mmCIF file of C-alpha atoms in Angstrom:
data_model
loop_
_atom_site.group_PDB
_atom_site.id
_atom_site.type_symbol
_atom_site.label_atom_id
_atom_site.label_comp_id
_atom_site.label_asym_id
_atom_site.label_seq_id
_atom_site.Cartn_x
_atom_site.Cartn_y
_atom_site.Cartn_z
ATOM 1 C CA MET A 60 -20.084 -60.682 -57.359
ATOM 2 C CA SER A 61 -21.955 -58.468 -54.758
ATOM 3 C CA SER A 62 -22.013 -54.390 -55.349
ATOM 4 C CA PHE A 63 -19.709 -54.082 -52.287
ATOM 5 C CA ALA A 64 -17.183 -56.346 -53.814
ATOM 6 C CA ARG A 65 -17.886 -54.353 -57.063
ATOM 7 C CA LYS A 66 -17.421 -51.223 -55.233
ATOM 8 C CA MET A 67 -13.727 -52.420 -53.721
ATOM 9 C CA GLY A 68 -13.048 -53.391 -56.557
ATOM 10 C CA ARG A 69 -13.627 -49.949 -58.339
ATOM 11 C CA LYS A 70 -11.723 -48.135 -55.457
ATOM 12 C CA VAL A 71 -8.444 -50.607 -55.575
ATOM 13 C CA SER A 72 -8.513 -50.353 -59.153
ATOM 14 C CA LYS A 73 -8.484 -45.929 -58.943
ATOM 15 C CA ALA A 74 -5.820 -46.644 -56.356
ATOM 16 C CA GLY A 75 -4.092 -48.283 -58.277
ATOM 17 C CA GLU A 76 -4.365 -45.923 -61.718
ATOM 18 C CA LYS A 77 -3.481 -42.985 -58.886
ATOM 19 C CA GLY A 78 -0.660 -44.672 -58.203
ATOM 20 C CA VAL A 79 1.067 -45.364 -61.293
ATOM 21 C CA LYS A 80 0.148 -41.836 -62.497
ATOM 22 C CA LYS A 81 2.084 -40.375 -59.288
ATOM 23 C CA ALA A 82 5.308 -43.311 -59.614
ATOM 24 C CA GLU A 83 5.071 -41.578 -63.672
ATOM 25 C CA ARG A 84 5.428 -38.145 -61.920
ATOM 26 C CA THR A 85 7.972 -39.203 -59.898
ATOM 27 C CA ALA A 86 10.034 -41.215 -62.305
ATOM 28 C CA GLY A 87 9.811 -38.163 -65.097
ATOM 29 C CA ARG A 88 11.256 -35.775 -62.428
ATOM 30 C CA THR A 89 13.763 -37.938 -61.632
ATOM 31 C CA GLN A 90 15.155 -38.935 -65.595
ATOM 32 C CA ALA A 91 14.870 -34.334 -65.732
ATOM 33 C CA SER A 92 16.803 -34.216 -62.229
ATOM 34 C CA LEU A 93 19.793 -36.406 -63.812
ATOM 35 C CA ILE A 94 19.691 -35.308 -66.950
ATOM 36 C CA CYS A 95 20.106 -32.086 -65.299
ATOM 37 C CA ALA A 96 23.252 -33.811 -63.425
ATOM 38 C CA TYR A 97 24.362 -34.994 -66.055
ATOM 39 C CA ALA A 98 24.957 -32.188 -68.173
ATOM 40 C CA HIS A 99 26.141 -29.983 -65.223
ATOM 41 C CA ALA A 100 28.716 -32.955 -65.002
ATOM 42 C CA ASN A 101 29.869 -32.784 -68.469
ATOM 43 C CA VAL A 102 29.824 -28.770 -68.474
ATOM 44 C CA LYS A 103 32.197 -28.939 -65.556
ATOM 45 C CA SER A 104 34.229 -31.472 -66.620
ATOM 46 C CA THR A 105 34.411 -29.474 -69.862
ATOM 47 C CA MET A 106 35.313 -26.846 -68.360
ATOM 48 C CA THR A 107 38.124 -28.221 -66.040
ATOM 49 C CA ARG A 108 39.661 -29.564 -69.643
ATOM 50 C CA LYS A 109 39.889 -26.338 -71.526
ATOM 51 C CA THR A 110 41.520 -24.708 -68.278
ATOM 52 C CA ALA A 111 43.528 -27.082 -68.208
ATOM 53 C CA LEU A 112 45.151 -27.170 -71.920
ATOM 54 C CA ARG A 113 44.748 -22.964 -71.744
ATOM 55 C CA HIS A 114 46.920 -23.283 -68.472
ATOM 56 C CA LEU A 115 49.689 -25.744 -70.149
ATOM 57 C CA SER A 116 49.688 -24.381 -73.373
ATOM 58 C CA GLY A 117 50.297 -21.231 -71.689
ATOM 59 C CA VAL A 118 53.336 -22.716 -69.276
ATOM 60 C CA PHE A 119 55.012 -24.269 -72.175
ATOM 61 C CA LEU A 120 55.365 -21.288 -74.531
ATOM 62 C CA TYR A 121 55.883 -18.612 -71.895
ATOM 63 C CA ALA A 122 59.217 -21.559 -70.895
ATOM 64 C CA MET A 123 60.318 -20.948 -74.166
ATOM 65 C CA HIS A 124 59.708 -17.275 -74.517
ATOM 66 C CA ARG A 125 61.949 -16.858 -71.093
ATOM 67 C CA ASP A 126 63.872 -19.214 -70.763
ATOM 68 C CA ALA A 127 64.500 -20.108 -75.080
ATOM 69 C CA GLY A 128 64.201 -16.342 -76.074
ATOM 70 C CA PHE A 129 61.554 -17.606 -78.186
ATOM 71 C CA GLY A 130 59.232 -14.905 -79.721
ATOM 72 C CA ALA A 131 62.356 -12.295 -79.040
ATOM 73 C CA LYS A 132 62.405 -11.894 -82.823
ATOM 74 C CA LYS A 133 59.308 -9.889 -83.699
ATOM 75 C CA GLY A 134 56.990 -11.177 -86.827
ATOM 76 C CA LYS A 135 55.129 -13.937 -87.264
ATOM 77 C CA ALA A 136 56.925 -16.345 -88.364
ATOM 78 C CA SER A 137 59.000 -16.587 -84.855
ATOM 79 C CA ARG A 138 59.268 -19.427 -82.827
ATOM 80 C CA LEU A 139 56.836 -18.734 -80.275
ATOM 81 C CA PHE A 140 54.720 -18.872 -83.789
ATOM 82 C CA ARG A 141 56.129 -22.498 -85.104
ATOM 83 C CA LEU A 142 55.539 -23.672 -81.731
ATOM 84 C CA ARG A 143 52.231 -22.819 -80.730
ATOM 85 C CA ASP A 144 51.233 -24.136 -84.109
ATOM 86 C CA LYS A 145 53.122 -27.366 -84.219
ATOM 87 C CA MET A 146 52.056 -27.881 -80.855
ATOM 88 C CA GLN A 147 48.408 -27.806 -81.647
ATOM 89 C CA SER A 148 49.015 -30.259 -84.756
ATOM 90 C CA VAL A 149 50.218 -32.534 -82.563
ATOM 91 C CA PHE A 150 47.914 -31.792 -79.955
ATOM 92 C CA ASP A 151 44.803 -31.835 -82.496
ATOM 93 C CA CYS A 152 46.832 -35.816 -83.964
ATOM 94 C CA ILE A 153 46.331 -37.124 -80.711
ATOM 95 C CA VAL A 154 42.815 -36.034 -79.568
ATOM 96 C CA SER A 155 41.778 -37.534 -82.997
ATOM 97 C CA GLY A 156 43.725 -40.492 -82.632
ATOM 98 C CA ASN A 157 46.047 -40.994 -85.352
ATOM 99 C CA VAL A 158 48.749 -40.700 -82.844
ATOM 100 C CA THR A 159 48.677 -42.264 -79.039
ATOM 101 C CA ILE A 160 50.512 -40.746 -76.157
ATOM 102 C CA LYS A 161 52.570 -43.944 -75.881
ATOM 103 C CA GLU A 162 53.423 -44.117 -79.630
ATOM 104 C CA ILE A 163 55.359 -40.915 -78.557
ATOM 105 C CA GLN A 164 56.805 -41.523 -75.247
ATOM 106 C CA ASP A 165 58.025 -44.808 -77.270
ATOM 107 C CA PHE A 166 59.141 -42.645 -80.080
ATOM 108 C CA LEU A 167 61.007 -39.738 -77.724
ATOM 109 C CA ARG A 168 63.038 -43.313 -75.923
ATOM 110 C CA ALA A 169 64.460 -44.609 -79.148
ATOM 111 C CA LYS A 170 67.305 -43.799 -81.192
ATOM 112 C CA PRO A 171 68.291 -41.650 -81.585
ATOM 113 C CA ILE A 172 66.876 -39.099 -78.310
ATOM 114 C CA GLU A 173 66.585 -41.577 -76.125
ATOM 115 C CA LEU A 174 64.511 -39.517 -73.644
ATOM 116 C CA ASP A 175 63.565 -41.233 -70.726
ATOM 117 C CA VAL A 176 60.422 -39.495 -70.214
ATOM 118 C CA ASP A 177 57.337 -41.070 -68.166
ATOM 119 C CA ILE A 178 54.157 -39.206 -70.248
ATOM 120 C CA ILE A 179 51.587 -42.095 -69.237
ATOM 121 C CA ALA A 180 52.317 -42.031 -65.324
ATOM 122 C CA CYS A 181 48.536 -41.602 -63.525
ATOM 123 C CA ASP A 182 47.825 -41.611 -60.240
ATOM 124 C CA PRO A 183 44.531 -44.219 -59.977
ATOM 125 C CA LYS A 184 43.044 -43.204 -56.957
ATOM 126 C CA ALA A 185 43.107 -39.680 -58.604
ATOM 127 C CA ASN A 186 39.246 -37.847 -58.897
ATOM 128 C CA TRP A 187 37.617 -37.331 -61.864
ATOM 129 C CA TYR A 188 38.170 -33.910 -62.116
ATOM 130 C CA ARG A 189 41.924 -34.562 -61.398
ATOM 131 C CA LYS A 190 41.290 -37.485 -64.136
ATOM 132 C CA ILE A 191 40.864 -35.065 -66.323
ATOM 133 C CA LYS A 192 43.177 -32.092 -65.524
ATOM 134 C CA HIS A 193 46.052 -35.339 -65.693
ATOM 135 C CA ARG A 194 44.864 -36.425 -69.879
ATOM 136 C CA ALA A 195 45.224 -32.817 -70.959
ATOM 137 C CA VAL A 196 48.582 -32.549 -69.516
ATOM 138 C CA GLN A 197 49.414 -36.017 -70.671
ATOM 139 C CA GLU A 198 48.298 -34.657 -74.146
ATOM 140 C CA MET A 199 49.823 -31.231 -74.206
ATOM 141 C CA GLU A 200 53.081 -32.689 -72.670
ATOM 142 C CA ALA A 201 53.435 -35.001 -75.529
ATOM 143 C CA ALA A 202 52.675 -32.278 -78.128
ATOM 144 C CA PHE A 203 55.282 -29.600 -76.835
ATOM 145 C CA LEU A 204 57.768 -32.727 -77.081
ATOM 146 C CA MET A 205 56.756 -33.914 -80.139
ATOM 147 C CA ALA A 206 56.628 -29.714 -81.680
ATOM 148 C CA LEU A 207 60.397 -29.096 -80.464
ATOM 149 C CA VAL A 208 61.067 -32.327 -82.187
ATOM 150 C CA ASP A 209 59.706 -31.977 -85.594
ATOM 151 C CA GLU A 210 59.827 -28.221 -86.284
ATOM 152 C CA PHE A 211 62.520 -27.331 -84.261
ATOM 153 C CA GLY A 212 65.144 -30.510 -84.378
ATOM 154 C CA TYR A 213 65.398 -30.729 -80.776
ATOM 155 C CA GLY A 214 67.583 -33.759 -79.374
ATOM 156 C CA LYS A 215 68.086 -35.063 -75.723
ATOM 157 C CA LYS A 216 70.141 -32.171 -74.342
ATOM 158 C CA ARG A 217 67.607 -29.483 -75.527
ATOM 159 C CA LEU A 218 64.969 -31.285 -74.688
ATOM 160 C CA GLU A 219 66.002 -31.610 -71.075
ATOM 161 C CA GLN A 220 66.426 -28.337 -70.451
ATOM 162 C CA ALA A 221 63.193 -27.660 -72.169
ATOM 163 C CA TYR A 222 61.940 -29.625 -69.455
ATOM 164 C CA ILE A 223 63.874 -27.368 -66.838
ATOM 165 C CA TYR A 224 62.027 -24.061 -68.116
ATOM 166 C CA CYS A 225 59.057 -26.112 -67.506
ATOM 167 C CA ALA A 226 59.707 -26.974 -64.119
ATOM 168 C CA LYS A 227 61.174 -24.062 -63.067
ATOM 169 C CA LEU A 228 57.917 -22.218 -63.946
ATOM 170 C CA SER A 229 55.746 -24.781 -62.189
ATOM 171 C CA ASP A 230 57.678 -24.894 -58.795
ATOM 172 C CA GLU A 231 57.194 -20.714 -59.548
ATOM 173 C CA ILE A 232 53.669 -21.044 -59.984
ATOM 174 C CA ALA A 233 53.429 -23.989 -56.780
ATOM 175 C CA SER A 234 55.810 -20.619 -54.623
ATOM 176 C CA GLY A 235 52.724 -18.304 -55.522
ATOM 177 C CA LYS A 236 55.374 -16.491 -57.375
ATOM 178 C CA LEU A 237 53.632 -16.612 -60.851
ATOM 179 C CA THR A 238 49.696 -17.515 -61.154
ATOM 180 C CA TRP A 239 48.313 -19.565 -64.377
ATOM 181 C CA ASP A 240 46.927 -15.920 -65.206
ATOM 182 C CA PHE A 241 49.391 -14.256 -65.301
ATOM 183 C CA ILE A 242 51.462 -16.619 -67.481
ATOM 184 C CA CYS A 243 48.505 -17.021 -69.626
ATOM 185 C CA ASP A 244 47.857 -13.014 -70.397
ATOM 186 C CA GLU A 245 51.518 -12.606 -70.477
ATOM 187 C CA ILE A 246 52.116 -14.890 -73.332
ATOM 188 C CA GLU A 247 49.316 -13.554 -75.045
ATOM 189 C CA ARG A 248 50.634 -9.926 -74.460
ATOM 190 C CA VAL A 249 53.753 -10.904 -76.163
ATOM 191 C CA MET A 250 52.671 -13.105 -78.777
ATOM 192 C CA LEU A 251 49.613 -10.010 -80.117
ATOM 193 C CA ASN A 252 52.653 -7.328 -80.097
ATOM 194 C CA GLN A 253 54.661 -10.162 -82.632
ATOM 195 C CA LYS A 254 51.715 -10.027 -84.272
ATOM 196 C CA ALA A 255 51.128 -5.973 -84.542
ATOM 197 C CA ALA A 256 55.003 -5.494 -85.455
ATOM 198 C CA ALA A 257 54.906 -7.799 -88.349
#
């Protein structure tokens, strides 16, 4: 092999090594960017879910406080605290997989309650964050209804009334009469006042 061929071979080899090193650096940057993007999306998903759960629990508790008189009596054992604790218990069971939303829906549809509620309905065209919010709605709605049945013995008629209370609040939020933050702040204030009075 001529010295020219060896020289060109070394040159090609060095260029190849530079290319590999450059490709490794680019791949490293790309991987870091992807990790950062996934982390950001995960944080946003978590925050979306937490916010939705806070708003929904606030609406359910506020509806029962305002329209059904929960929390009217002072003290730690008030119906408002019992509802909150039972909702949390049922919610934990749903999240841990001990019970499914479909099982709760089937239970509510069966005798003696016979409440025709469609907890599972979902828009298949919804974006990722909308689906996260919808899942939170499903879980909290199921927890709310089961808490009223388990803790207070609600039947079909009173469950429908509770649903109407929540629908009224939803309409007031949609019309701008109330805000999510006002409802959450107000229910927290009511509960703090009850604890202080106990």
